CSV table of C-alpha atoms and ligand atoms in Angstrom, one decimal:
chain,number,residue,atom,x,y,z
A,9,MET,CA,7.0,-6.6,27.6
A,10,ALA,CA,4.5,-5.7,25.0
A,11,GLU,CA,3.4,-2.2,24.6
A,12,LYS,CA,-0.3,-1.3,24.8
A,13,TYR,CA,-2.5,1.7,24.2
A,14,TYR,CA,-4.4,3.0,27.2
A,15,ILE,CA,-7.3,5.1,25.9
A,16,LYS,CA,-9.9,7.1,27.8
A,17,GLY,CA,-12.8,7.7,25.4
A,18,GLY,CA,-15.3,10.5,25.1
A,19,THR,CA,-13.0,13.6,24.3
A,20,PRO,CA,-13.9,15.3,21.0
A,21,LEU,CA,-10.8,15.7,18.9
A,22,LYS,CA,-9.9,19.3,18.1
A,23,GLY,CA,-7.1,21.2,16.5
A,24,GLU,CA,-5.0,20.2,13.5
A,25,VAL,CA,-3.2,17.1,12.2
A,26,ARG,CA,-0.8,16.6,9.4
A,27,ILE,CA,-0.9,13.5,7.2
A,28,GLY,CA,2.3,11.7,6.3
A,29,GLY,CA,3.5,10.1,3.0
A,30,ALA,CA,1.5,7.1,1.7
A,31,LYS,CA,2.8,3.8,3.0
A,32,ASN,CA,1.4,1.9,0.0
A,33,SER,CA,3.1,4.2,-2.4
A,34,VAL,CA,6.5,4.7,-0.8
A,35,LEU,CA,7.1,0.9,-0.5
A,36,LYS,CA,6.7,0.6,-4.3
A,37,LEU,CA,8.8,3.6,-5.1
A,38,MET,CA,11.6,2.1,-3.1
A,39,ALA,CA,11.5,-1.0,-5.3
A,40,ALA,CA,11.2,1.1,-8.4
A,41,ALA,CA,14.4,2.9,-7.4
A,42,LEU,CA,16.2,-0.4,-8.1
A,43,LEU,CA,15.7,0.2,-11.9
A,44,ALA,CA,18.1,3.1,-12.3
A,45,LYS,CA,21.8,3.3,-11.6
A,46,GLY,CA,22.8,6.2,-9.3
A,47,GLU,CA,21.3,7.7,-6.1
A,48,THR,CA,17.6,8.2,-6.0
A,49,LYS,CA,16.1,10.2,-3.1
A,50,ILE,CA,12.5,9.8,-1.9
A,51,TYR,CA,10.9,12.5,0.3
A,52,ASN,CA,7.9,12.4,2.5
A,53,VAL,CA,8.7,8.9,3.8
A,54,PRO,CA,6.6,7.9,6.8
A,55,ASP,CA,8.4,6.4,9.8
A,56,LEU,CA,6.9,2.9,9.8
A,57,THR,CA,8.1,-0.6,10.4
A,58,ASP,CA,7.0,-1.6,6.9
A,59,VAL,CA,9.4,1.0,5.5
A,60,GLU,CA,12.2,-0.4,7.7
A,61,ILE,CA,11.5,-3.9,6.3
A,62,MET,CA,11.6,-2.7,2.7
A,63,LEU,CA,14.9,-1.0,3.4
A,64,ASN,CA,16.3,-4.3,4.6
A,65,VAL,CA,15.0,-6.1,1.5
A,66,ILE,CA,16.6,-3.6,-0.8
A,67,ALA,CA,19.9,-3.6,1.2
A,68,GLN,CA,19.9,-7.4,0.8
A,69,LEU,CA,19.9,-7.0,-2.9
A,70,GLY,CA,23.1,-4.9,-2.7
A,71,ALA,CA,21.6,-1.4,-3.0
A,72,LYS,CA,23.1,1.2,-0.6
A,73,THR,CA,20.5,2.9,1.5
A,74,HIS,CA,20.3,5.8,3.9
A,75,TYR,CA,17.2,6.7,5.9
A,76,ASP,CA,17.1,10.3,7.3
A,77,LYS,CA,14.2,10.2,9.7
A,78,GLN,CA,14.6,13.9,10.5
A,79,GLU,CA,14.3,14.9,6.9
A,80,LYS,CA,11.8,12.1,6.2
A,81,SER,CA,13.8,11.0,3.3
A,82,ILE,CA,15.4,7.8,1.9
A,83,THR,CA,18.4,7.6,-0.4
A,84,ILE,CA,18.8,4.4,-2.5
A,85,ASP,CA,21.9,3.9,-4.6
A,86,ALA,CA,21.2,1.0,-6.9
A,87,THR,CA,24.3,1.4,-9.1
A,88,ASP,CA,25.5,-2.1,-8.2
A,89,LEU,CA,23.1,-4.9,-7.3
A,90,THR,CA,24.8,-8.0,-5.9
A,91,SER,CA,21.8,-10.4,-5.4
A,92,VAL,CA,18.5,-11.2,-7.1
A,93,THR,CA,17.1,-13.0,-4.0
A,94,ALA,CA,14.5,-11.6,-1.6
A,95,LYS,CA,14.5,-14.1,1.3
A,96,TYR,CA,11.4,-15.6,3.0
A,97,GLU,CA,12.5,-14.1,6.3
A,98,LEU,CA,11.8,-10.6,5.1
A,99,VAL,CA,9.0,-11.2,2.5
A,100,SER,CA,7.0,-13.1,5.1
A,101,LYS,CA,7.2,-10.1,7.4
A,102,MET,CA,5.7,-7.8,4.7
A,103,ARG,CA,4.0,-9.1,1.6
A,104,ALA,CA,4.4,-5.8,-0.2
A,105,SER,CA,8.1,-6.7,-0.6
A,106,PHE,CA,6.9,-9.1,-3.4
A,107,ILE,CA,7.1,-6.0,-5.6
A,108,VAL,CA,10.9,-6.4,-6.0
A,109,LEU,CA,10.0,-9.3,-8.3
A,110,GLY,CA,9.0,-6.9,-11.1
A,111,ALA,CA,12.0,-4.6,-10.5
A,112,LEU,CA,14.5,-7.4,-10.5
A,113,ILE,CA,13.3,-9.2,-13.5
A,114,SER,CA,13.3,-5.9,-15.3
A,115,ARG,CA,16.8,-4.8,-14.3
A,116,CYS,CA,18.6,-8.1,-13.8
A,117,LYS,CA,16.5,-10.4,-16.0
A,118,GLU,CA,16.3,-12.8,-13.0
A,119,ALA,CA,14.5,-12.7,-9.7
A,120,ILE,CA,14.2,-15.2,-6.8
A,121,VAL,CA,11.6,-14.0,-4.5
A,122,ALA,CA,9.9,-15.8,-1.6
A,123,LEU,CA,6.1,-16.3,-2.1
A,124,PRO,CA,4.4,-14.3,0.6
A,125,GLY,CA,1.7,-16.8,1.4
A,126,GLY,CA,-1.7,-15.8,2.8
A,127,CYS,CA,-2.2,-13.3,5.6
A,128,ALA,CA,-4.7,-12.6,8.3
A,129,ILE,CA,-7.2,-10.7,6.1
A,130,GLY,CA,-7.3,-13.2,3.2
A,131,GLU,CA,-5.6,-15.6,0.9
A,132,ARG,CA,-4.0,-12.9,-1.2
A,133,ARG,CA,-2.9,-14.9,-4.2
A,134,VAL,CA,-0.2,-13.7,-6.6
A,135,ASP,CA,-1.3,-15.7,-9.7
A,136,PHE,CA,-1.9,-12.5,-11.8
A,137,HIS,CA,1.6,-11.3,-11.1
A,138,ILE,CA,3.0,-14.7,-12.3
A,139,ARG,CA,0.8,-15.0,-15.3
A,140,GLY,CA,1.5,-11.5,-16.4
A,141,LEU,CA,5.3,-12.0,-16.2
A,142,GLU,CA,5.0,-15.2,-18.1
A,143,ALA,CA,3.1,-13.3,-20.8
A,144,LEU,CA,6.0,-10.9,-21.0
A,145,GLY,CA,8.3,-13.9,-21.7
A,146,ALA,CA,9.7,-14.7,-18.3
A,147,LYS,CA,10.2,-18.4,-17.5
A,148,ILE,CA,8.9,-19.0,-14.0
A,149,LYS,CA,9.4,-21.9,-11.6
A,150,ILE,CA,7.9,-22.2,-8.1
A,151,GLU,CA,10.3,-24.2,-6.0
A,152,ASN,CA,10.8,-24.5,-2.2
A,153,GLY,CA,8.4,-21.6,-1.6
A,154,TYR,CA,10.2,-19.2,-4.0
A,155,VAL,CA,9.3,-17.8,-7.3
A,156,HIS,CA,12.3,-18.1,-9.6
A,157,ALA,CA,11.8,-15.9,-12.7
A,158,LYS,CA,14.3,-15.7,-15.6
A,159,ALA,CA,14.1,-14.0,-19.0
A,160,ALA,CA,16.7,-13.6,-21.7
A,161,ARG,CA,14.6,-10.7,-22.7
A,162,LEU,CA,11.1,-9.4,-21.9
A,163,SER,CA,8.8,-8.5,-24.8
A,164,GLY,CA,5.8,-6.2,-24.3
A,165,THR,CA,2.3,-7.7,-24.9
A,166,ASP,CA,-1.3,-7.2,-23.9
A,167,ILE,CA,-2.2,-8.4,-20.4
A,168,TYR,CA,-5.7,-8.6,-19.0
A,169,LEU,CA,-6.1,-8.8,-15.3
A,170,ASP,CA,-9.2,-10.7,-14.0
A,171,ILE,CA,-9.3,-8.3,-11.0
A,172,PRO,CA,-7.7,-4.8,-11.0
A,173,SER,CA,-5.1,-6.0,-8.6
A,174,VAL,CA,-2.9,-3.2,-7.2
A,175,GLY,CA,0.2,-5.3,-6.7
A,176,ALA,CA,-0.1,-7.1,-10.0
A,177,THR,CA,-0.5,-3.8,-11.9
A,178,GLU,CA,2.6,-2.5,-10.1
A,179,ASN,CA,4.8,-5.5,-10.7
A,180,LEU,CA,3.8,-5.6,-14.4
A,181,MET,CA,4.5,-1.9,-14.8
A,182,LEU,CA,8.0,-2.4,-13.4
A,183,ALA,CA,8.6,-5.4,-15.6
A,184,GLY,CA,7.3,-3.5,-18.7
A,185,VAL,CA,9.6,-0.4,-18.2
A,186,LEU,CA,12.6,-2.2,-19.7
A,187,ALA,CA,10.8,-4.7,-21.9
A,188,GLU,CA,11.0,-4.5,-25.7
A,189,GLY,CA,8.0,-2.8,-27.2
A,190,ALA,CA,4.7,-1.9,-25.6
A,191,THR,CA,3.1,-3.6,-22.6
A,192,ARG,CA,-0.6,-2.9,-22.3
A,193,ILE,CA,-2.3,-3.7,-19.0
A,194,GLN,CA,-6.0,-3.9,-19.3
A,195,ASN,CA,-8.4,-3.8,-16.3
A,196,ALA,CA,-5.4,-2.2,-14.5
A,197,ALA,CA,-5.8,-0.9,-10.9
A,198,GLN,CA,-6.5,2.8,-10.8
A,199,GLU,CA,-5.4,3.7,-7.3
A,200,PRO,CA,-3.5,7.0,-6.6
A,201,GLU,CA,-0.5,4.9,-5.6
A,202,ILE,CA,-0.4,3.5,-9.2
A,203,VAL,CA,-0.4,7.0,-10.6
A,204,ASP,CA,2.4,7.9,-8.1
A,205,LEU,CA,4.5,5.0,-9.3
A,206,ALA,CA,3.9,5.9,-12.9
A,207,ASN,CA,4.9,9.5,-12.2
A,208,PHE,CA,8.0,8.3,-10.4
A,209,LEU,CA,9.1,6.0,-13.2
A,210,ASN,CA,8.4,8.6,-15.9
A,211,ALA,CA,10.5,11.1,-14.0
A,212,MET,CA,13.2,8.4,-14.1
A,213,GLY,CA,13.0,8.2,-17.9
A,214,ALA,CA,10.3,5.5,-18.4
A,215,ASP,CA,7.4,5.9,-20.9
A,216,ILE,CA,4.1,5.1,-19.2
A,217,ASN,CA,0.7,6.4,-20.2
A,218,GLY,CA,-2.8,5.9,-18.8
A,219,ALA,CA,-2.0,5.4,-15.1
A,220,GLY,CA,-5.1,6.2,-13.2
A,221,THR,CA,-7.3,4.6,-15.9
A,222,SER,CA,-8.1,1.0,-16.5
A,223,GLU,CA,-5.6,0.7,-19.4
A,224,ILE,CA,-2.0,1.4,-18.8
A,225,VAL,CA,0.5,1.3,-21.7
A,226,ILE,CA,4.2,1.0,-20.9
A,227,ASN,CA,6.5,1.6,-23.8
A,228,GLY,CA,9.8,-0.1,-23.1
A,229,VAL,CA,12.9,2.0,-22.9
A,230,LYS,CA,16.6,1.1,-22.7
A,231,GLN,CA,18.4,0.8,-19.3
A,232,GLU,CA,20.7,3.7,-20.3
A,233,GLN,CA,17.6,6.0,-20.6
A,234,LEU,CA,16.8,5.6,-16.9
A,235,HIS,CA,18.4,7.9,-14.3
A,236,ALA,CA,18.2,8.4,-10.6
A,237,ILE,CA,15.8,11.1,-9.4
A,238,GLU,CA,14.5,13.1,-6.4
A,239,TYR,CA,10.8,12.5,-5.7
A,240,THR,CA,8.1,13.3,-3.1
A,241,THR,CA,5.6,10.7,-2.2
A,242,ILE,CA,1.8,11.5,-2.2
A,243,PRO,CA,0.0,11.8,1.1
A,244,ASP,CA,-1.5,8.7,2.7
A,245,ARG,CA,-5.2,8.7,1.9
A,246,ILE,CA,-5.9,5.9,4.4
A,247,GLU,CA,-4.3,7.8,7.2
A,248,ALA,CA,-6.3,10.8,6.3
A,249,GLY,CA,-9.5,8.8,6.2
A,250,THR,CA,-8.7,7.3,9.6
A,251,PHE,CA,-8.3,10.8,11.1
A,252,MET,CA,-11.5,12.0,9.4
A,253,THR,CA,-13.3,9.0,11.0
A,254,ALA,CA,-11.7,9.7,14.5
A,255,ILE,CA,-12.8,13.3,14.4
A,256,ILE,CA,-16.3,12.5,13.4
A,257,ALA,CA,-16.6,9.5,15.8
A,258,THR,CA,-15.7,11.7,18.8
A,259,ARG,CA,-18.0,14.5,17.7
A,260,GLY,CA,-15.0,16.8,17.3
A,261,LYS,CA,-13.9,19.5,14.9
A,262,ALA,CA,-10.4,19.6,13.4
A,263,ILE,CA,-8.4,20.4,10.4
A,264,ILE,CA,-6.6,17.8,8.4
A,265,ARG,CA,-3.6,19.2,6.5
A,266,ASP,CA,-1.4,17.7,3.8
A,267,VAL,CA,-4.2,15.6,2.3
A,268,PHE,CA,-5.2,15.2,-1.3
A,269,PRO,CA,-9.0,15.4,-1.0
A,270,ALA,CA,-9.5,14.1,-4.6
A,271,HIS,CA,-8.1,10.7,-3.4
A,272,LEU,CA,-10.9,10.4,-0.8
A,273,THR,CA,-14.0,11.4,-2.7
A,274,PHE,CA,-15.9,8.2,-2.3
A,275,TYR,CA,-15.2,8.0,1.5
A,276,THR,CA,-16.0,11.7,1.9
A,277,ASP,CA,-19.3,11.3,0.1
A,278,LYS,CA,-20.4,8.5,2.4
A,279,LEU,CA,-19.4,10.4,5.5
A,280,LEU,CA,-21.4,13.4,4.3
A,281,LYS,CA,-24.4,11.1,3.7
A,282,MET,CA,-24.1,9.9,7.3
A,283,GLY,CA,-24.3,13.5,8.4
A,284,ALA,CA,-20.7,14.6,9.0
A,285,ASN,CA,-19.5,18.0,7.9
A,286,ILE,CA,-16.4,18.1,5.6
A,287,LYS,CA,-15.2,21.4,4.2
A,288,LEU,CA,-12.4,22.0,1.8
A,289,ILE,CA,-10.7,25.1,3.4
A,290,GLU,CA,-7.5,25.0,1.2
A,291,PRO,CA,-6.4,22.8,-1.7
A,292,ASN,CA,-4.8,20.3,0.6
A,293,SER,CA,-6.7,20.9,3.9
A,294,LEU,CA,-10.1,19.7,5.1
A,295,GLU,CA,-12.1,20.8,8.1
A,296,VAL,CA,-14.0,17.9,9.5
A,297,SER,CA,-16.7,18.1,12.2
A,298,CYS,CA,-19.7,16.3,13.5
A,299,LYS,CA,-22.3,17.4,16.1
A,300,ASN,CA,-25.2,15.0,15.9
A,301,ARG,CA,-25.8,11.3,15.8
A,302,LEU,CA,-24.9,9.9,12.4
A,303,ASN,CA,-27.3,8.1,10.0
A,304,SER,CA,-26.6,4.5,8.9
A,305,ILE,CA,-25.5,3.8,5.3
A,306,ASN,CA,-24.9,0.7,3.3
A,307,PHE,CA,-21.8,0.2,1.2
A,308,ILE,CA,-19.7,-2.4,-0.8
A,309,THR,CA,-15.9,-2.2,-0.8
A,310,GLN,CA,-14.5,-1.9,-4.3
A,311,PRO,CA,-11.3,-1.2,-6.1
A,312,TYR,CA,-10.5,2.5,-6.5
A,313,PRO,CA,-12.4,4.8,-7.1
A,314,GLY,CA,-15.0,2.7,-5.1
A,315,PHE,CA,-15.2,2.5,-1.4
A,316,PRO,CA,-11.7,1.6,-0.1
A,317,THR,CA,-11.5,-1.7,1.7
A,318,ASP,CA,-8.7,-0.2,3.9
A,319,LEU,CA,-11.4,2.2,5.4
A,320,GLN,CA,-14.1,-0.4,5.8
A,321,SER,CA,-13.3,-1.1,9.4
A,322,MET,CA,-13.4,2.7,10.1
A,323,ALA,CA,-16.8,3.1,8.6
A,324,MET,CA,-18.0,0.1,10.6
A,325,THR,CA,-16.9,1.8,13.8
A,326,LEU,CA,-19.1,4.8,12.9
A,327,LEU,CA,-22.0,2.6,12.1
A,328,THR,CA,-21.9,0.9,15.5
A,329,THR,CA,-23.6,4.0,17.1
A,330,ALA,CA,-25.4,5.4,14.1
A,331,ASN,CA,-29.1,5.8,13.8
A,332,GLY,CA,-30.7,2.7,12.0
A,333,VAL,CA,-29.1,-0.3,10.4
A,334,GLY,CA,-26.1,-0.4,8.0
A,335,ILE,CA,-25.0,-3.2,5.8
A,336,ILE,CA,-21.4,-3.6,4.7
A,337,THR,CA,-20.3,-6.0,1.9
A,338,GLU,CA,-16.6,-6.7,1.8
A,339,SER,CA,-15.8,-7.7,-1.7
A,340,LEU,CA,-12.0,-7.7,-1.8
A,341,TYR,CA,-10.9,-9.9,1.1
A,342,GLU,CA,-12.3,-13.1,2.5
A,343,ASN,CA,-11.5,-12.3,6.1
A,344,ARG,CA,-11.6,-8.5,6.7
A,345,PHE,CA,-14.1,-8.4,9.6
A,346,MET,CA,-11.8,-9.3,12.4
A,347,GLN,CA,-12.7,-6.1,14.3
A,348,VAL,CA,-16.3,-7.5,14.7
A,349,PRO,CA,-15.8,-9.7,17.8
A,350,GLU,CA,-13.8,-6.9,19.5
A,351,LEU,CA,-16.5,-4.2,18.6
A,352,ARG,CA,-19.2,-6.6,20.0
A,353,ARG,CA,-17.2,-6.7,23.2
A,354,MET,CA,-17.7,-2.9,23.4
A,355,GLY,CA,-21.4,-3.3,23.1
A,356,ALA,CA,-21.9,-3.2,19.3
A,357,ASP,CA,-24.7,-5.1,17.7
A,358,ILE,CA,-23.2,-6.7,14.6
A,359,HIS,CA,-24.4,-9.7,12.7
A,360,GLN,CA,-21.9,-11.2,10.3
A,361,ASP,CA,-22.7,-13.6,7.5
A,362,ARG,CA,-19.6,-14.5,5.3
A,363,ASN,CA,-18.6,-11.2,3.6
A,364,HIS,CA,-21.7,-9.2,4.8
A,365,ALA,CA,-22.0,-7.4,8.1
A,366,ILE,CA,-25.3,-6.0,9.4
A,367,ILE,CA,-24.7,-3.3,12.0
A,368,LYS,CA,-27.6,-2.1,14.1
A,369,GLY,CA,-26.6,1.2,15.8
A,370,VAL,CA,-26.6,1.2,19.6
A,371,LYS,CA,-26.6,4.3,21.8
A,372,LYS,CA,-22.9,4.0,22.8
A,373,LEU,CA,-19.9,1.8,23.0
A,374,THR,CA,-18.2,1.1,26.3
A,375,GLY,CA,-14.4,0.7,26.8
A,376,ALA,CA,-12.9,-2.8,26.9
A,377,THR,CA,-9.6,-4.6,26.5
A,378,LEU,CA,-9.2,-5.2,22.8
A,379,ALA,CA,-6.7,-7.0,20.6
A,380,ALA,CA,-5.6,-5.6,17.2
A,381,SER,CA,-5.7,-8.5,14.6
A,382,ASP,CA,-4.2,-6.5,11.7
A,383,LEU,CA,-3.3,-3.0,10.7
A,384,ARG,CA,-6.7,-1.5,9.7
A,385,ALA,CA,-8.8,-3.5,12.1
A,386,GLY,CA,-6.4,-2.4,14.9
A,387,ALA,CA,-6.6,1.3,13.9
A,388,SER,CA,-10.4,1.1,13.9
A,389,LEU,CA,-10.4,-0.2,17.4
A,390,VAL,CA,-8.4,2.8,18.5
A,391,VAL,CA,-11.1,5.0,16.9
A,392,ALA,CA,-13.8,2.9,18.7
A,393,ALA,CA,-12.0,3.3,22.0
A,394,LEU,CA,-11.7,7.1,21.5
A,395,MET,CA,-15.5,7.4,21.0
A,396,ALA,CA,-16.5,4.9,23.7
A,397,GLU,CA,-17.5,5.6,27.2
A,398,GLY,CA,-14.8,4.7,29.7
A,399,ASN,CA,-11.4,3.3,29.3
A,400,SER,CA,-9.9,0.8,26.9
A,401,VAL,CA,-6.6,-1.1,26.5
A,402,ILE,CA,-5.5,-2.1,23.0
A,403,GLU,CA,-2.9,-4.9,22.5
A,404,ASN,CA,-0.8,-6.1,19.6
A,405,LEU,CA,0.3,-2.6,18.6
A,406,HIS,CA,2.9,-4.0,16.1
A,407,HIS,CA,0.1,-4.3,13.6
A,408,ILE,CA,-0.8,-0.6,13.9
A,409,ASP,CA,2.9,0.5,13.8
A,410,ARG,CA,3.1,-1.0,10.3
A,411,GLY,CA,0.9,1.8,8.8
A,412,TYR,CA,0.4,4.7,11.2
A,413,GLU,CA,3.3,7.0,11.9
A,414,LYS,CA,3.4,8.2,15.6
A,415,PHE,CA,-0.3,7.5,15.8
A,416,GLU,CA,-0.7,8.2,19.5
A,417,ASN,CA,1.3,11.5,19.2
A,418,LYS,CA,-1.0,12.7,16.4
A,419,ILE,CA,-4.1,11.7,18.4
A,420,ARG,CA,-2.8,13.4,21.5
A,421,LEU,CA,-2.1,16.6,19.5
A,422,LEU,CA,-5.8,16.6,18.8
A,423,GLY,CA,-6.6,16.3,22.5
A,424,GLY,CA,-7.3,12.5,22.5
A,425,LYS,CA,-6.5,10.7,25.7
A,426,ILE,CA,-4.1,8.0,24.7
A,427,GLU,CA,-0.9,6.7,26.2
A,428,ARG,CA,1.4,4.0,25.0
A,429,LYS,CA,2.8,2.0,27.9
A,430,ASN,CA,5.1,-0.9,28.3
A,431,GLU,CA,3.2,-2.5,31.1
A,432,ASP,CA,1.6,-5.9,31.4
A,433,ILE,CA,-1.4,-5.7,33.6
A,434,LEU,CA,-3.1,-8.8,34.8
A,435,PRO,CA,-6.8,-9.0,33.7
A,436,ALA,CA,-7.8,-9.1,37.4
A,437,ASN,CA,-6.3,-5.7,38.1
A,438,LEU,CA,-7.4,-4.3,34.8
A,439,THR,CA,-10.7,-2.6,35.6
A,440,GLU,CA,-9.2,-0.9,38.6
A,441,ASP,CA,-6.0,0.2,37.0
A,442,ILE,CA,-7.3,1.6,33.7
A,443,HIS,CA,-9.7,3.7,35.7
A,444,ASN,CA,-6.6,5.3,37.3
A,445,GLU,CA,-6.0,8.6,35.6
A,446,SER,CA,-2.2,8.1,35.7
A,447,TYR,CA,-2.5,5.8,32.7
A,448,LEU,CA,-4.2,8.4,30.6
B,528,LIG,N1,-5.6,-11.2,-6.1
B,528,LIG,C1,-5.6,-12.4,-6.6
B,528,LIG,N2,-4.5,-12.8,-7.4
B,528,LIG,C2,-3.5,-11.9,-7.6
B,528,LIG,C3,-3.5,-10.6,-7.0
B,528,LIG,C4,-4.6,-10.3,-6.2
B,528,LIG,O1,-6.5,-13.2,-6.5
B,528,LIG,O2,-2.5,-12.3,-8.3
B,528,LIG,C5,-6.8,-10.8,-5.2
B,528,LIG,C6,-6.4,-10.7,-3.7
B,528,LIG,O3,-6.4,-12.0,-3.1
B,528,LIG,C7,-7.4,-9.7,-3.2
B,528,LIG,C8,-7.7,-8.8,-4.4
B,528,LIG,O4,-7.2,-9.5,-5.5
B,528,LIG,O5,-8.5,-10.4,-2.8
B,528,LIG,C9,-7.1,-7.5,-4.4
B,528,LIG,O6,-5.7,-7.6,-4.1
B,528,LIG,P1,-4.6,-6.5,-4.6
B,528,LIG,O7,-3.6,-7.2,-5.4
B,528,LIG,O8,-5.3,-5.4,-5.3
B,528,LIG,O9,-4.1,-6.0,-3.3
B,528,LIG,P2,-2.5,-5.8,-2.8
B,528,LIG,O10,-1.7,-5.2,-3.9
B,528,LIG,O11,-2.0,-7.1,-2.2
B,528,LIG,C10,-2.8,-3.4,-1.9
B,528,LIG,C11,-2.6,-2.7,-0.6
B,528,LIG,C12,-3.6,-3.2,0.4
B,528,LIG,C13,-5.0,-2.8,-0.1
B,528,LIG,C14,-5.2,-3.5,-1.5
B,528,LIG,C15,-6.5,-3.1,-2.1
B,528,LIG,C16,-0.2,-2.4,-0.5
B,528,LIG,C17,1.1,-2.8,0.1
B,528,LIG,N3,-1.3,-3.0,-0.1
B,528,LIG,O12,-2.7,-4.8,-1.6
B,528,LIG,O13,-3.4,-2.4,1.6
B,528,LIG,O14,-6.0,-3.3,0.8
B,528,LIG,O15,-4.1,-3.1,-2.4
B,528,LIG,O16,-6.7,-1.7,-2.2
B,528,LIG,O17,-0.3,-1.6,-1.4
B,528,LIG,C18,-3.3,-2.0,3.9
B,528,LIG,O18,-2.7,-1.0,3.7
B,528,LIG,O19,-3.8,-2.2,5.1
B,528,LIG,C19,-3.6,-3.0,2.9
B,528,LIG,C20,-3.9,-4.2,3.1
């Protein structure tokens, strides 16, 4: 039976919450560990299904892995790799596993990796990854749904990305580490996760400059210069942004610890403009609160350091009850407004036209039965349910489990009324049953 969240809205979140390691960083560090022989240990690893999938991908390549959930660490011994194939069965479960393409072509000079295909939020092509690897000298064939890349040797060159793609920047950085000469990525992604990957690789013995800017230069090194390391992942800025949103949405007051506030400046700025209070109380701790009705804002999602697409659905949730009209333009994905029909079912007034959403603030949302369509849309529905009047049920939790570690436990620690239960309730009984306090 599928698990569901049962949420009773209207309780202001209070207290303290700790942010875990960044999903979108740790998955790439795990692939990068394949470059060096020996045992690499990564700390601050969040307990997520995506991490489990990446562990399986890496194990399939022959690396020995150990996941210590207590210590929040992963050990990867990539001394002997026995395969260069990442199978569709795993890549289709998590497109981020496509990152092993860069690591394998770098280390083994051959990679056979399933093409991830589209996903719910958009087409998500990988043409920049392929073209960049070809520019480095790899011969690439696409056959039977797989990318087959081979290179007698890779030679550094200048690569210009049409869009500052996070995944393409990462794959090309990995490929460039062991290429001959310098690889220069122009219009590179500047996300904190890119900087984390560069720091990780440099600690391993790579020579990468400019990560965090639009031009990254990777000076190729020899395999013997790379060595296994111990490394701690950066905090998850999207998890932190999600909790900031939930505290503000419920008119609460709480401290968020283990956050790098500099990674969230754009989002923080927008929240302040809406009327929330955000105070830096220690270098890695923020106090977030909100008493009054928020003001509407307009924004466009953009690559870092612009407004993060991964927090677009969160901000939309806040706009549903803000004063005035807010306009959101989603510029990264074709289909990232899947929370809209669900929010409308809670009473939100949203008009959507292709990649624009016009949100007219209503007085309140009311609880409903809601289905998570993808990770971030799903998490935003949890926030909406926490701020709504009455009770909500949220289905399809497997999406949320991909990116939020013990989400319900952290919300409960802040006083939120949320339970995860393995019960299938017929819609006819629903209204009656979710009003029963035993669910909450
Ligand atoms: N694109 C292309 N061709 C390419 C590569 C990208 O057209 O070869 C397009 C994509 O279709 C998309 C845009 O460029 O429209 C940006 O894609 P990008 O490659 O930057 O994204 P990604 O690497 O696939 C990562 C995160 C996403 C996050 C985006 C943007 C991971 C595992 N995923 O995806 O995170 O939204 O960057 O910041 O790092 C999430 O965590 O919920 C999530 C979806």
